[in-house]
Short mmCIF file of C-alpha atoms in Angstrom, two decimals:
data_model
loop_
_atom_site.label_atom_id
_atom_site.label_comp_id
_atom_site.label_asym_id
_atom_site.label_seq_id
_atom_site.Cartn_x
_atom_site.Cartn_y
_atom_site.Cartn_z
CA UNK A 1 0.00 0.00 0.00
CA UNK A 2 0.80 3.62 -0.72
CA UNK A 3 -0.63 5.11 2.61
CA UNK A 4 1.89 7.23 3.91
CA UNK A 5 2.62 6.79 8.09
CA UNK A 6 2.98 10.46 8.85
CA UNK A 7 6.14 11.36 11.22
CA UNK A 8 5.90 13.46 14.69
CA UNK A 9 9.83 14.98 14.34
CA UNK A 10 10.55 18.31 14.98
CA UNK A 11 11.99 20.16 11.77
CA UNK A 12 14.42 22.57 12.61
CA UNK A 13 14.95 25.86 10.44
CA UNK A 14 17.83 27.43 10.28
CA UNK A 15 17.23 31.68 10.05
CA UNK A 16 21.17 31.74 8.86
CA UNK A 17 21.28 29.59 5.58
CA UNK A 18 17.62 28.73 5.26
CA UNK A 19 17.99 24.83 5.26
CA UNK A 20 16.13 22.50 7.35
CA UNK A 21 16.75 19.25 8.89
CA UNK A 22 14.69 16.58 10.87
CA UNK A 23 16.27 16.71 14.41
CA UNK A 24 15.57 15.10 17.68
CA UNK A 25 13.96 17.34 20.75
CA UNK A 26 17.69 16.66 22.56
CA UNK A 27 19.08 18.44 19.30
CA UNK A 28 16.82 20.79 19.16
CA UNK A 29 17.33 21.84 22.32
CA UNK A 30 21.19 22.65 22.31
CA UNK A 31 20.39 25.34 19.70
CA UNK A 32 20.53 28.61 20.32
CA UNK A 33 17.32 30.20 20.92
CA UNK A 34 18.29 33.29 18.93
CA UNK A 35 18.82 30.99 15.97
CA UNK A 36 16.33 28.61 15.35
CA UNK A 37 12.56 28.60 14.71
CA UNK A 38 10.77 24.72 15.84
CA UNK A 39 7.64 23.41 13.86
CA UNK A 40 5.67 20.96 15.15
CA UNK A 41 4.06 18.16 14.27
CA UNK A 42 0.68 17.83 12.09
CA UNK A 43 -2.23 20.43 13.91
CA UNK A 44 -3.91 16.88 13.78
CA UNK A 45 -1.65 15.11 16.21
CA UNK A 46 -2.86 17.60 19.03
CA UNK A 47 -5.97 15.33 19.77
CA UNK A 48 -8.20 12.23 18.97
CA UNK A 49 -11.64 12.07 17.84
CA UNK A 50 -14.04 10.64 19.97
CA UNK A 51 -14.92 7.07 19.18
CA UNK A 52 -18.48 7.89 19.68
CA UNK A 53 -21.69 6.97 17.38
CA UNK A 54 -22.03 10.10 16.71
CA UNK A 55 -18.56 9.29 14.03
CA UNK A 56 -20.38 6.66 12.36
CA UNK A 57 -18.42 6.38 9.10
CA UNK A 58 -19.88 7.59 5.70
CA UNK A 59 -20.68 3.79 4.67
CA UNK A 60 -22.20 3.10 7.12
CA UNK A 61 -24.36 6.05 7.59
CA UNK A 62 -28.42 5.80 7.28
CA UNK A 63 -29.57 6.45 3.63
CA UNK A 64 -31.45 9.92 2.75
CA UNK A 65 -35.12 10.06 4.07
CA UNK A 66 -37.63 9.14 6.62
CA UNK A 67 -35.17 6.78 8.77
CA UNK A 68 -32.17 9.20 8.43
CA UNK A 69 -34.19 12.27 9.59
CA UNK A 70 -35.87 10.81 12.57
CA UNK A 71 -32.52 9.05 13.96
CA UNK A 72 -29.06 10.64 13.26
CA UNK A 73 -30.46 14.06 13.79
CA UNK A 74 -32.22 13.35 17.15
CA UNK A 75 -28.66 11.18 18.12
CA UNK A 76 -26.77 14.61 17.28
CA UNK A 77 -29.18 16.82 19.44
CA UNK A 78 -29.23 14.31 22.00
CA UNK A 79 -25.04 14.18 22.31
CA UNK A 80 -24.94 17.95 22.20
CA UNK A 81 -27.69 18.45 25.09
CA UNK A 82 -25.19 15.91 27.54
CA UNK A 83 -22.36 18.28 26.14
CA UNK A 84 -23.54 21.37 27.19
CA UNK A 85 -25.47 24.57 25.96
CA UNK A 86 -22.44 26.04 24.79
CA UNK A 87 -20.53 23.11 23.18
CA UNK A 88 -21.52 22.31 19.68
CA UNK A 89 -20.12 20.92 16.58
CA UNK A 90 -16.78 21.74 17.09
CA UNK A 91 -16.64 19.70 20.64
CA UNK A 92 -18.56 16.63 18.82
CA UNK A 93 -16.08 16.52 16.30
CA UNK A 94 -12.70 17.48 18.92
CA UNK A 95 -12.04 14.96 20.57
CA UNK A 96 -9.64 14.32 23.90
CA UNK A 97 -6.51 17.10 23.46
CA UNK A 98 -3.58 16.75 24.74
CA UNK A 99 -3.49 17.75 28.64
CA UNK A 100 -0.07 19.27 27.53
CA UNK A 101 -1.42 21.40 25.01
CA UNK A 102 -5.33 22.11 26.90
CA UNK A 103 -3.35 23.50 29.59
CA UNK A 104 -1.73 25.96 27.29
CA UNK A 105 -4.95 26.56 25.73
CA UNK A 106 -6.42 27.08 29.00
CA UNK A 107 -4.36 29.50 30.06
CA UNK A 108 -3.89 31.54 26.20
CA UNK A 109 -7.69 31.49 26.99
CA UNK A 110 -7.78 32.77 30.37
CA UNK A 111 -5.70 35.61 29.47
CA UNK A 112 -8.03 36.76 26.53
CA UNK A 113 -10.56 37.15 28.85
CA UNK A 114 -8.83 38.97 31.72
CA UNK A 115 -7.74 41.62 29.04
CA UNK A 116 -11.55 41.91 27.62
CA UNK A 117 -10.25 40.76 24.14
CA UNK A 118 -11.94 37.34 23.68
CA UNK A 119 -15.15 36.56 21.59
CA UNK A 120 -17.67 33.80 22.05
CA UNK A 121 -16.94 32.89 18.58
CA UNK A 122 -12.87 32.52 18.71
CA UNK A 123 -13.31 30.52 22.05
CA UNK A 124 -12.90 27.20 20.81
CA UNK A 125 -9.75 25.17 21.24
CA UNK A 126 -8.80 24.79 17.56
CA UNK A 127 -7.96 28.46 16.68
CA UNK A 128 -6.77 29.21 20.00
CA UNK A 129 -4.33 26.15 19.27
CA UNK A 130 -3.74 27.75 16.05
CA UNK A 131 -2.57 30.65 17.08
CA UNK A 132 -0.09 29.45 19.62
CA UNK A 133 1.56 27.06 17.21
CA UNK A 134 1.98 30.20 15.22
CA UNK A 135 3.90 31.36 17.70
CA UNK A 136 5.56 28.41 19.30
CA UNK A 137 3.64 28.68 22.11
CA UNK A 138 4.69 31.86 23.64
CA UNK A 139 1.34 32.76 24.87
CA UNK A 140 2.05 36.07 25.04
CA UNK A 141 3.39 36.99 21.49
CA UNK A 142 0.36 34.73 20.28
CA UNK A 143 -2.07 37.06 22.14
CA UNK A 144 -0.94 40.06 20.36
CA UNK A 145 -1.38 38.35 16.73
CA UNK A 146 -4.70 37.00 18.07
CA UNK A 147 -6.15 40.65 19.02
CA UNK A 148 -4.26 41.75 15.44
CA UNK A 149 -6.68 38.57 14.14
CA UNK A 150 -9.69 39.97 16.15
CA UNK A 151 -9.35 43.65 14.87
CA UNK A 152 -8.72 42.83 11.02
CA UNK A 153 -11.77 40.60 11.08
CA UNK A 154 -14.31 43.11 12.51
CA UNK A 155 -12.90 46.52 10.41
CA UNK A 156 -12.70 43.56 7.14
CA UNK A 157 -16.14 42.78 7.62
CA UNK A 158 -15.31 38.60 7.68
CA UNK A 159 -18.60 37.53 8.94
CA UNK A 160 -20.73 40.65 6.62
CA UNK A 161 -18.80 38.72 3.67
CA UNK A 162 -19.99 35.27 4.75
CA UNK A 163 -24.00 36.69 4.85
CA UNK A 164 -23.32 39.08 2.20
CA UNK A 165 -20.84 38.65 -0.46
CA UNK A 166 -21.72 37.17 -3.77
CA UNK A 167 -19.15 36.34 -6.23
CA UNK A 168 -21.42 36.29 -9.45
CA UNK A 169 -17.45 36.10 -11.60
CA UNK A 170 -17.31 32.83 -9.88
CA UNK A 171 -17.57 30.58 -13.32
CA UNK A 172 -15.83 33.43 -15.69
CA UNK A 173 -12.74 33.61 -12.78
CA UNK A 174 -12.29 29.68 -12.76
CA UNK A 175 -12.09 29.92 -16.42
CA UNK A 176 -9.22 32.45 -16.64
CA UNK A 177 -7.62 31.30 -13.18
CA UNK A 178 -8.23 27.00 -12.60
CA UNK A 179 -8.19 26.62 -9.04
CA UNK A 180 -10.49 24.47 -6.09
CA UNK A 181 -10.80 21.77 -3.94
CA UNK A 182 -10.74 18.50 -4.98
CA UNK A 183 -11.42 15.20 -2.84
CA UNK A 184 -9.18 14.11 0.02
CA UNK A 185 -5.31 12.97 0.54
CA UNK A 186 -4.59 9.45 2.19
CA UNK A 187 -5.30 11.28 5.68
CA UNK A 188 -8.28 12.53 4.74
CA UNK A 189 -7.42 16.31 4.26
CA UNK A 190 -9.33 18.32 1.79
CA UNK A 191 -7.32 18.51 -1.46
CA UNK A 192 -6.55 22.22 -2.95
CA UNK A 193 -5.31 22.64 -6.65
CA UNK A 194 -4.26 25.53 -8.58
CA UNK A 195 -2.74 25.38 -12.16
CA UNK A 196 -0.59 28.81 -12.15
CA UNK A 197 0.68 28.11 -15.23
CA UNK A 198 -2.60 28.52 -16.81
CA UNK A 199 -3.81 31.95 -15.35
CA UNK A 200 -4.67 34.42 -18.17
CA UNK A 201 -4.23 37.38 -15.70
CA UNK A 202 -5.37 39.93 -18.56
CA UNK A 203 -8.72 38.13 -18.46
CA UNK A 204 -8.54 37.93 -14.62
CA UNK A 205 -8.41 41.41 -14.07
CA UNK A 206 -11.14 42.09 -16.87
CA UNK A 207 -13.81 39.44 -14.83
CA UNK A 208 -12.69 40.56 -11.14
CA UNK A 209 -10.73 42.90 -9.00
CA UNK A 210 -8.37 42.19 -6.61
CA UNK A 211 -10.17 43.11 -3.59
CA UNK A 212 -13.34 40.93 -5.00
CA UNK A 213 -10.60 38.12 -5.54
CA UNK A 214 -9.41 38.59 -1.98
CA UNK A 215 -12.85 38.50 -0.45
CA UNK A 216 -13.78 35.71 -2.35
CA UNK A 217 -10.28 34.02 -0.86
CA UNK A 218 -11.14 34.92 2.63
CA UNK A 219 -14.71 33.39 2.53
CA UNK A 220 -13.47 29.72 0.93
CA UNK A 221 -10.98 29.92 4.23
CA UNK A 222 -14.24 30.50 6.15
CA UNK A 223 -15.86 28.06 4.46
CA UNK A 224 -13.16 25.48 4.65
CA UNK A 225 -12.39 25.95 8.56
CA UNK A 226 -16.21 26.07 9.65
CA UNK A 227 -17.49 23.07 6.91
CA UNK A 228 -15.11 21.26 5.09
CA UNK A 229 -12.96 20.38 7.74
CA UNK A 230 -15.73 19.66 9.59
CA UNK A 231 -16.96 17.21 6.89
CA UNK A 232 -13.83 15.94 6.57
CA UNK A 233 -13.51 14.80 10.26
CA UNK A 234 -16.96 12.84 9.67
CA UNK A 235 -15.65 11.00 6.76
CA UNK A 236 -12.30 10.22 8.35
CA UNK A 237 -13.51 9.54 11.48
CA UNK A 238 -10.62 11.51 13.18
CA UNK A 239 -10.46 15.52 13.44
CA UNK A 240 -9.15 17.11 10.34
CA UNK A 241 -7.71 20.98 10.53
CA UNK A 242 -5.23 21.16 7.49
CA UNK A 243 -4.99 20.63 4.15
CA UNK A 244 -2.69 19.41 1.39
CA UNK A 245 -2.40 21.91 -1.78
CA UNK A 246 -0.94 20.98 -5.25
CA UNK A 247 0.22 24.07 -7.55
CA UNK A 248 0.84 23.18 -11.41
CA UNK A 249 3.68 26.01 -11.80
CA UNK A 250 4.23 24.05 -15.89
CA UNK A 251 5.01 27.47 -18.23
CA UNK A 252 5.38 30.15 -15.16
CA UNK A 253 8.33 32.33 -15.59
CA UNK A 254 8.99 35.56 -14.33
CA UNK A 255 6.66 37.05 -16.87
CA UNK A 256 4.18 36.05 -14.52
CA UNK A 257 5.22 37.58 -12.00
CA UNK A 258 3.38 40.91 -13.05
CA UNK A 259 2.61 43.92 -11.27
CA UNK A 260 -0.81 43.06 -10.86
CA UNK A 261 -0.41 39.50 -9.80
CA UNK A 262 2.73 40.33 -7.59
CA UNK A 263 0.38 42.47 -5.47
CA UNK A 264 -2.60 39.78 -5.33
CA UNK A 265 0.23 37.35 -4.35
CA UNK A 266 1.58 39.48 -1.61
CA UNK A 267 -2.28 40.24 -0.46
CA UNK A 268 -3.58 36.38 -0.15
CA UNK A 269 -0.24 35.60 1.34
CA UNK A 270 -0.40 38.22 4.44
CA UNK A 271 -3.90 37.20 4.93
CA UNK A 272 -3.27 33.67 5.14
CA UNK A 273 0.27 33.86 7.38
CA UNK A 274 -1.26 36.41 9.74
CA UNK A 275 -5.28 35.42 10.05
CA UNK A 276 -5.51 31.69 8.84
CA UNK A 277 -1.95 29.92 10.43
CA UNK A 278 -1.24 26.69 10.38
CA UNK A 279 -4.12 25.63 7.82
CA UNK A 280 -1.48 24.33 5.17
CA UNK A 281 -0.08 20.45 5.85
CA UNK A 282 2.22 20.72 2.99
CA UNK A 283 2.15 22.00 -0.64
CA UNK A 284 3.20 20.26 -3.77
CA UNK A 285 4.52 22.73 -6.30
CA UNK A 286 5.28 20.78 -9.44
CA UNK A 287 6.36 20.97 -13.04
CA UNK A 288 8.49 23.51 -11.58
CA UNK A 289 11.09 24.41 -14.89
CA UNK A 290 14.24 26.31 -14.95
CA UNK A 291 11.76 29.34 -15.57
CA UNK A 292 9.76 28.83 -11.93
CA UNK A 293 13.22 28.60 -10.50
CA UNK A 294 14.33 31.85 -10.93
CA UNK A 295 11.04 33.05 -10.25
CA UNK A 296 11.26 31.21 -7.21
CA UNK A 297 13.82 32.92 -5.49
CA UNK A 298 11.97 35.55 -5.57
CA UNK A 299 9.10 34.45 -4.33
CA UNK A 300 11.20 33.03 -1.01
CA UNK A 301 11.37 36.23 0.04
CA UNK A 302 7.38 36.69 0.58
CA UNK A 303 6.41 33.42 2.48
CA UNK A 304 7.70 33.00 6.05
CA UNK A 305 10.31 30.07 7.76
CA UNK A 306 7.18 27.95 8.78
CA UNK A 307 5.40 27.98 5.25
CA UNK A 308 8.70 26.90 3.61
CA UNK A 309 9.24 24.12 5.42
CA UNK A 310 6.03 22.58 4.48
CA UNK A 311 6.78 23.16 0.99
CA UNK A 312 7.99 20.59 -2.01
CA UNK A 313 9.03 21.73 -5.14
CA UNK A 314 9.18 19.06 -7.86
CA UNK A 315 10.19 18.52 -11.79
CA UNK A 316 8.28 17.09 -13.85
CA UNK A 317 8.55 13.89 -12.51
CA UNK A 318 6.32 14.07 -9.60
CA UNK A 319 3.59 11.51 -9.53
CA UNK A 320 4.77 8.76 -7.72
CA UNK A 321 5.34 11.84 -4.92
CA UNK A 322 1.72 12.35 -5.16
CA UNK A 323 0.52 9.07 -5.33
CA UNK A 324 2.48 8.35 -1.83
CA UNK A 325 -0.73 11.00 -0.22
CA UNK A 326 -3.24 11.21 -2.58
CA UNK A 327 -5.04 8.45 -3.57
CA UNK A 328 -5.27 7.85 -7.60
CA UNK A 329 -9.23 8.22 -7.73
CA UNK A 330 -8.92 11.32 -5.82
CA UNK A 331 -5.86 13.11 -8.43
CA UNK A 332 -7.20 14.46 -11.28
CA UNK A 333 -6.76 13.16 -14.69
CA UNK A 334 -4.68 16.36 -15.82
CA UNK A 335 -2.34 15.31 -13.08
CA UNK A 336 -2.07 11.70 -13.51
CA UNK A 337 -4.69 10.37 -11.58
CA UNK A 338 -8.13 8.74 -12.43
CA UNK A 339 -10.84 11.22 -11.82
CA UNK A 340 -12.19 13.59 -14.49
CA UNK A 341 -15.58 14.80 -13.11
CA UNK A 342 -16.84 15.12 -16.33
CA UNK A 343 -20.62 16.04 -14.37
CA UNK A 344 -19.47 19.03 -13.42
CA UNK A 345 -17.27 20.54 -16.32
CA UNK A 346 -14.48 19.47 -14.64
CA UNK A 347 -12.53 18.37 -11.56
CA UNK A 348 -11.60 22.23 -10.42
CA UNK A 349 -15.13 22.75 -10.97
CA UNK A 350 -16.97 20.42 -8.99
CA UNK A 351 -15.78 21.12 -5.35
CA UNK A 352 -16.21 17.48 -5.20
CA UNK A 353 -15.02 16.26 -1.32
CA UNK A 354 -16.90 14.99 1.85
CA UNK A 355 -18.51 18.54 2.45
CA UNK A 356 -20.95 17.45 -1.10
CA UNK A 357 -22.21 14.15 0.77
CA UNK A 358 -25.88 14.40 1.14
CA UNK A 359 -25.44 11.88 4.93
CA UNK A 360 -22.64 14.48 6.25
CA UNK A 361 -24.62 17.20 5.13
CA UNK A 362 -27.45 16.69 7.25
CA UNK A 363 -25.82 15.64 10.27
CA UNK A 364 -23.67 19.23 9.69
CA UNK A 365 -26.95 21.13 9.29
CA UNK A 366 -28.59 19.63 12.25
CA UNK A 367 -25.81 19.85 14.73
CA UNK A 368 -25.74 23.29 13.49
CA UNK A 369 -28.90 24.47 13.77
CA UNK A 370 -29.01 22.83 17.46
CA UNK A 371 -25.80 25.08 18.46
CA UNK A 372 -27.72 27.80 17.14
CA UNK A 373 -30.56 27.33 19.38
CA UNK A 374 -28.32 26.67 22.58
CA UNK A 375 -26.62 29.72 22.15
CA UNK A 376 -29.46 32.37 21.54
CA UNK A 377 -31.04 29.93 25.02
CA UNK A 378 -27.57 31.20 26.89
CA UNK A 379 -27.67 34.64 25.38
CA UNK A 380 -30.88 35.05 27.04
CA UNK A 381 -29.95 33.69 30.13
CA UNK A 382 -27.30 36.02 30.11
CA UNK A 383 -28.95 39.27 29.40
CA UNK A 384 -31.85 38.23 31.74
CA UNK A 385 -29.02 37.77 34.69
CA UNK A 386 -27.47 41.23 33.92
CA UNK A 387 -31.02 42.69 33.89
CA UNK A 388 -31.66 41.33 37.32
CA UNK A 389 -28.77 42.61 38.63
CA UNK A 390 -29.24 45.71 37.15
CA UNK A 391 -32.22 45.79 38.82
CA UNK A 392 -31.11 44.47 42.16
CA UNK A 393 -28.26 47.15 42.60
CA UNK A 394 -29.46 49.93 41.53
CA UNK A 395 -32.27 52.60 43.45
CA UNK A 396 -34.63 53.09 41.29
CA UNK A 397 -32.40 55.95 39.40
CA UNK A 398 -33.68 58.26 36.31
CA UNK A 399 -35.86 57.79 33.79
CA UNK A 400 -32.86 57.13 31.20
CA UNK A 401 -31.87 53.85 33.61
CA UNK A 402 -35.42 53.07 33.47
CA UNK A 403 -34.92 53.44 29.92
CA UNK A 404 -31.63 50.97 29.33
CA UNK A 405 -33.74 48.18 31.67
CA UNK A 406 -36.70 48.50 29.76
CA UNK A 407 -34.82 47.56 26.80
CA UNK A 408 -32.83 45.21 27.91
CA UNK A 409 -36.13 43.16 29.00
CA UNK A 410 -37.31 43.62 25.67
CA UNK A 411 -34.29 42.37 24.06
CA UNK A 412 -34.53 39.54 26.66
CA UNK A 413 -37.82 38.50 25.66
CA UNK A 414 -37.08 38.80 22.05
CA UNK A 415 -34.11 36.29 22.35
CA UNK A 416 -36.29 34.53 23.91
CA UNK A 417 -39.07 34.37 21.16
CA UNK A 418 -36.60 33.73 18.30
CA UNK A 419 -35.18 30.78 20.66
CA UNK A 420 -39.09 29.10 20.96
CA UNK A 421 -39.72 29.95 17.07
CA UNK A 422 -36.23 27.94 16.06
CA UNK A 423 -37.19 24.85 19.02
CA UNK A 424 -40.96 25.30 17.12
CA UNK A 425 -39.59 24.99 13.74
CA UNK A 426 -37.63 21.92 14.47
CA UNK A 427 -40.73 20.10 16.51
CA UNK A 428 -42.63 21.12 13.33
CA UNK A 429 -39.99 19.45 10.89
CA UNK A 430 -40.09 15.89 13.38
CA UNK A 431 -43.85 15.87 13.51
CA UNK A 432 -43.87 15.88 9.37
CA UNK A 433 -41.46 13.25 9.46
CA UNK A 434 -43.29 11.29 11.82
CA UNK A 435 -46.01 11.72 10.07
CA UNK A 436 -44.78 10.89 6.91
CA UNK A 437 -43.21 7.58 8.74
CA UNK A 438 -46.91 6.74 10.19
CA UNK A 439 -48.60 7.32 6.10
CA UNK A 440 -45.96 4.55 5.16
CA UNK A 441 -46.58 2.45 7.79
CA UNK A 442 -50.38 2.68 7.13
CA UNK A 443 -49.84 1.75 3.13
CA UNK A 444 -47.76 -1.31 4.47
CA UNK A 445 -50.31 -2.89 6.67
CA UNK A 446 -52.92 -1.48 3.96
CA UNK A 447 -51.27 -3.89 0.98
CA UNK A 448 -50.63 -6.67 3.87
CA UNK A 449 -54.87 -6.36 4.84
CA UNK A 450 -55.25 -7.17 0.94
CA UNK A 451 -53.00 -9.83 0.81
CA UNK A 452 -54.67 -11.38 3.52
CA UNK A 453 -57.90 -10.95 2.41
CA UNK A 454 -56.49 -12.42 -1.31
CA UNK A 455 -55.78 -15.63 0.90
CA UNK A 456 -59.05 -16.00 2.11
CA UNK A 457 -57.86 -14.87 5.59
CA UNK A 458 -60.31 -12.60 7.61
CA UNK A 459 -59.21 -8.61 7.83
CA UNK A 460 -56.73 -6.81 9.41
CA UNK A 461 -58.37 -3.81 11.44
CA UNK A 462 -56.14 -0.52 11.09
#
């Protein structure tokens, strides 16, 4: 078998030269602090999925309909209500960290919160653990680049894009710049593939503009930390939180390397290193010709110590390199493999991966739409708590404190509304299953009456 046993070594870069080597933690550790830079292990290795049913694996899953919406669902909502109110998907999916690690975790958290910097959505363990890879752990340097992180996501507008932004260029950009994500490695990791060499950048810049480009790129990182990796978890029954990216480089030159794309290059880069660390597992950068090499050097210079060491440049003989982490069925035929996806006009256009499986789907949307509900529950526990206290403390005071508690109660008992209408809507959505279940069953025992009756046997009272 080709499956590839990944290693746990530290890789040690040295900031003099610029060339790494696979050393022990003893070696490691005699080298000067002031000269070295540690990575760690795959972001995977940091904790274990729970072997819980809620991890059933894909083929094994219930099929689509009646059977699949009145059990997995209700299994998720039932694992997330012994979790807690404010554990979700994320915590389904975690698993067990590493006390080493949760400890650190704990405390990068702790801090957040003492300095009024921490928001309910950055809470959970995997970007915290993110960030403090980032920075080897030095809790405090990694809170400064996590309150950078905080800052450039409200004045960038991250979650506005998410609701808002609509990239209607979509099919002309893919046409003039073949990119996506394509199946999974041998690990289960979402598969990302650009083909460089093929960008007609005159045609880019005609369909898009760089800062549509660049919020388009921000919201597939959004959409591959909070669903694809999630999928991808499901699928390979262990938590998934990188990904493996193959860039066809055949034909780039510096005549590529254009004003324009230089500064979309430098753009996606500085949002990636700064906001989105430790996503990449390792990049394959092949067909690389004399042409890419001198372009190369150049490139060096933009892309941190960290990135570079996860990065593989290759000739043109490169698919038995491939083939040792991606499965054939899952490399497209343009880069030796098996799959064409001639459905969907192609492999880089068919997004084609464990997020597009109806089964994982579901289970997403429910577990989802549960978290949803348990969080607008605690928000209104919350704000009824502060209004009581409120209340409680203060003497009665003017009419514009009478004013802020009115309003709070109001926006108390409108959290509270939405809350019932989303725990309505999903009663509403079992009672038409179970209804539809009950219409089945009655058809059954109506076609077993007649068969009966056929035979000559009495009747069968419904």
């Amino acid at each position: 078998m080709l499956k590839q046993k990944e290693t746990t070594r530290e890789i040690i870069i040295l900031r003099g030269n610029g060339e790494c080597e696979a050393t022990s933690d003893s070696k490691s550790s005699q080298l000067g602090k002031g000269r070295t830079k540690s990575f760690h292990p795959p972001i995977e290795s940091h904790w274990l999925l729970h072997p819980s049913e809620e991890t059933i694996p894909p083929s094994s899953l219930p099929k689509p309909g009646i059977k699949s919406m009145l059990n997995y669902p209700l299994k998720i909502r039932n694992s997330l209500k012994k979790l807690g109110r404010r554990k979700g998907l994320r915590i389904v999916l975690e698993g067990v960290p590493d006390t080493k690690y949760e400890k650190l975790v704990d405390s990068f958290r702790e801090l957040l919160v003492a300095e009024a910097h921490l928001m309910e959505r950055q809470t959970d363990y995997h970007t915290l653990l993110r960030f403090l890879r980032m920075r080897d752990f030095d809790i405090s340097k990694a809170k400064d680049t996590f309150v950078k992180y905080l800052k450039w996501r409200e004045e960038y507008g991250v979650d506005t894009i998410l609701k808002e932004f609509k990239f209607e260029e979509y099919g002309e950009v893919k046409k003039c710049y073949p990119h996506g994500y394509h199946g999974v490695d041998r690990n289960g990791r979402p598969i990302y593939i650009e083909r460089v060499g093929m960008v007609d950048l005159n045609s880019l810049v005609q369909a898009t503009t760089v800062d549509r480009f660049v919020r388009y790129h921000v919201s597939e990182q959004e959409k591959t930390l909070n669903f694809r990796f999630p999928a991808c978890s499901i699928a390979a029954k262990r938590h998934i939180a990188s990904i493996t990216s193959i860039l066809d480089v055949k034909g780039v030159g510096m005549s590529n390397f254009s004003k324009t794309a230089r500064c979309l290059f430098v753009e996606i880069q500085k949002i990636d290193s700064n906001y989105y660390p430790e996503i990449l597992n390792r990049l394959f950068i092949i067909n690389a010709g004399n042409g890419f090499k001198m372009l190369w050097k150049a490139l060096m210079a933009f892309l941190d110590a960290r990135t570079l060491a996860k990065i593989h440049v290759l000739g043109y003989d490169y698919l038995s390199k491939l083939l040792e982490v991606i499965d054939q069925s899952n490399l497209p035929s343009f880069l030796g493999g098996n799959c064409t996806c001639s459905d969907y006009d192609g492999c880089l256009f068919s997004d084609q991966g464990p997020w597009k499986n109806p089964e994982i789907i579901e289970m997403l949307e429910s577990a989802s739409m549960m978290e949803e509900m348990y969080d607008s529950e605690a928000n209104s526990d919350a704000a009824s708590e502060e209004a009581m206290g409120t209340t409680q403390n203060g003497d009665g005071g003017d009419d514009g404190e009478h004013d802020q508690k009115t309003e709070a109660a109001g926006n108390t008992e409108a959290q509270k509304i939405q809350a019932l209408q989303v725990a309505l809507m999903d009663t509403n959505k079992e009672i038409q299953a179970l209804k539809t279940a009950l219409d089945s069953t009655k058809t059954v025992l109506e076609r077993l009456e007649q068969h009966i009756k056929a035979l000559g046997g009495g009747s069968l009272s419904l």
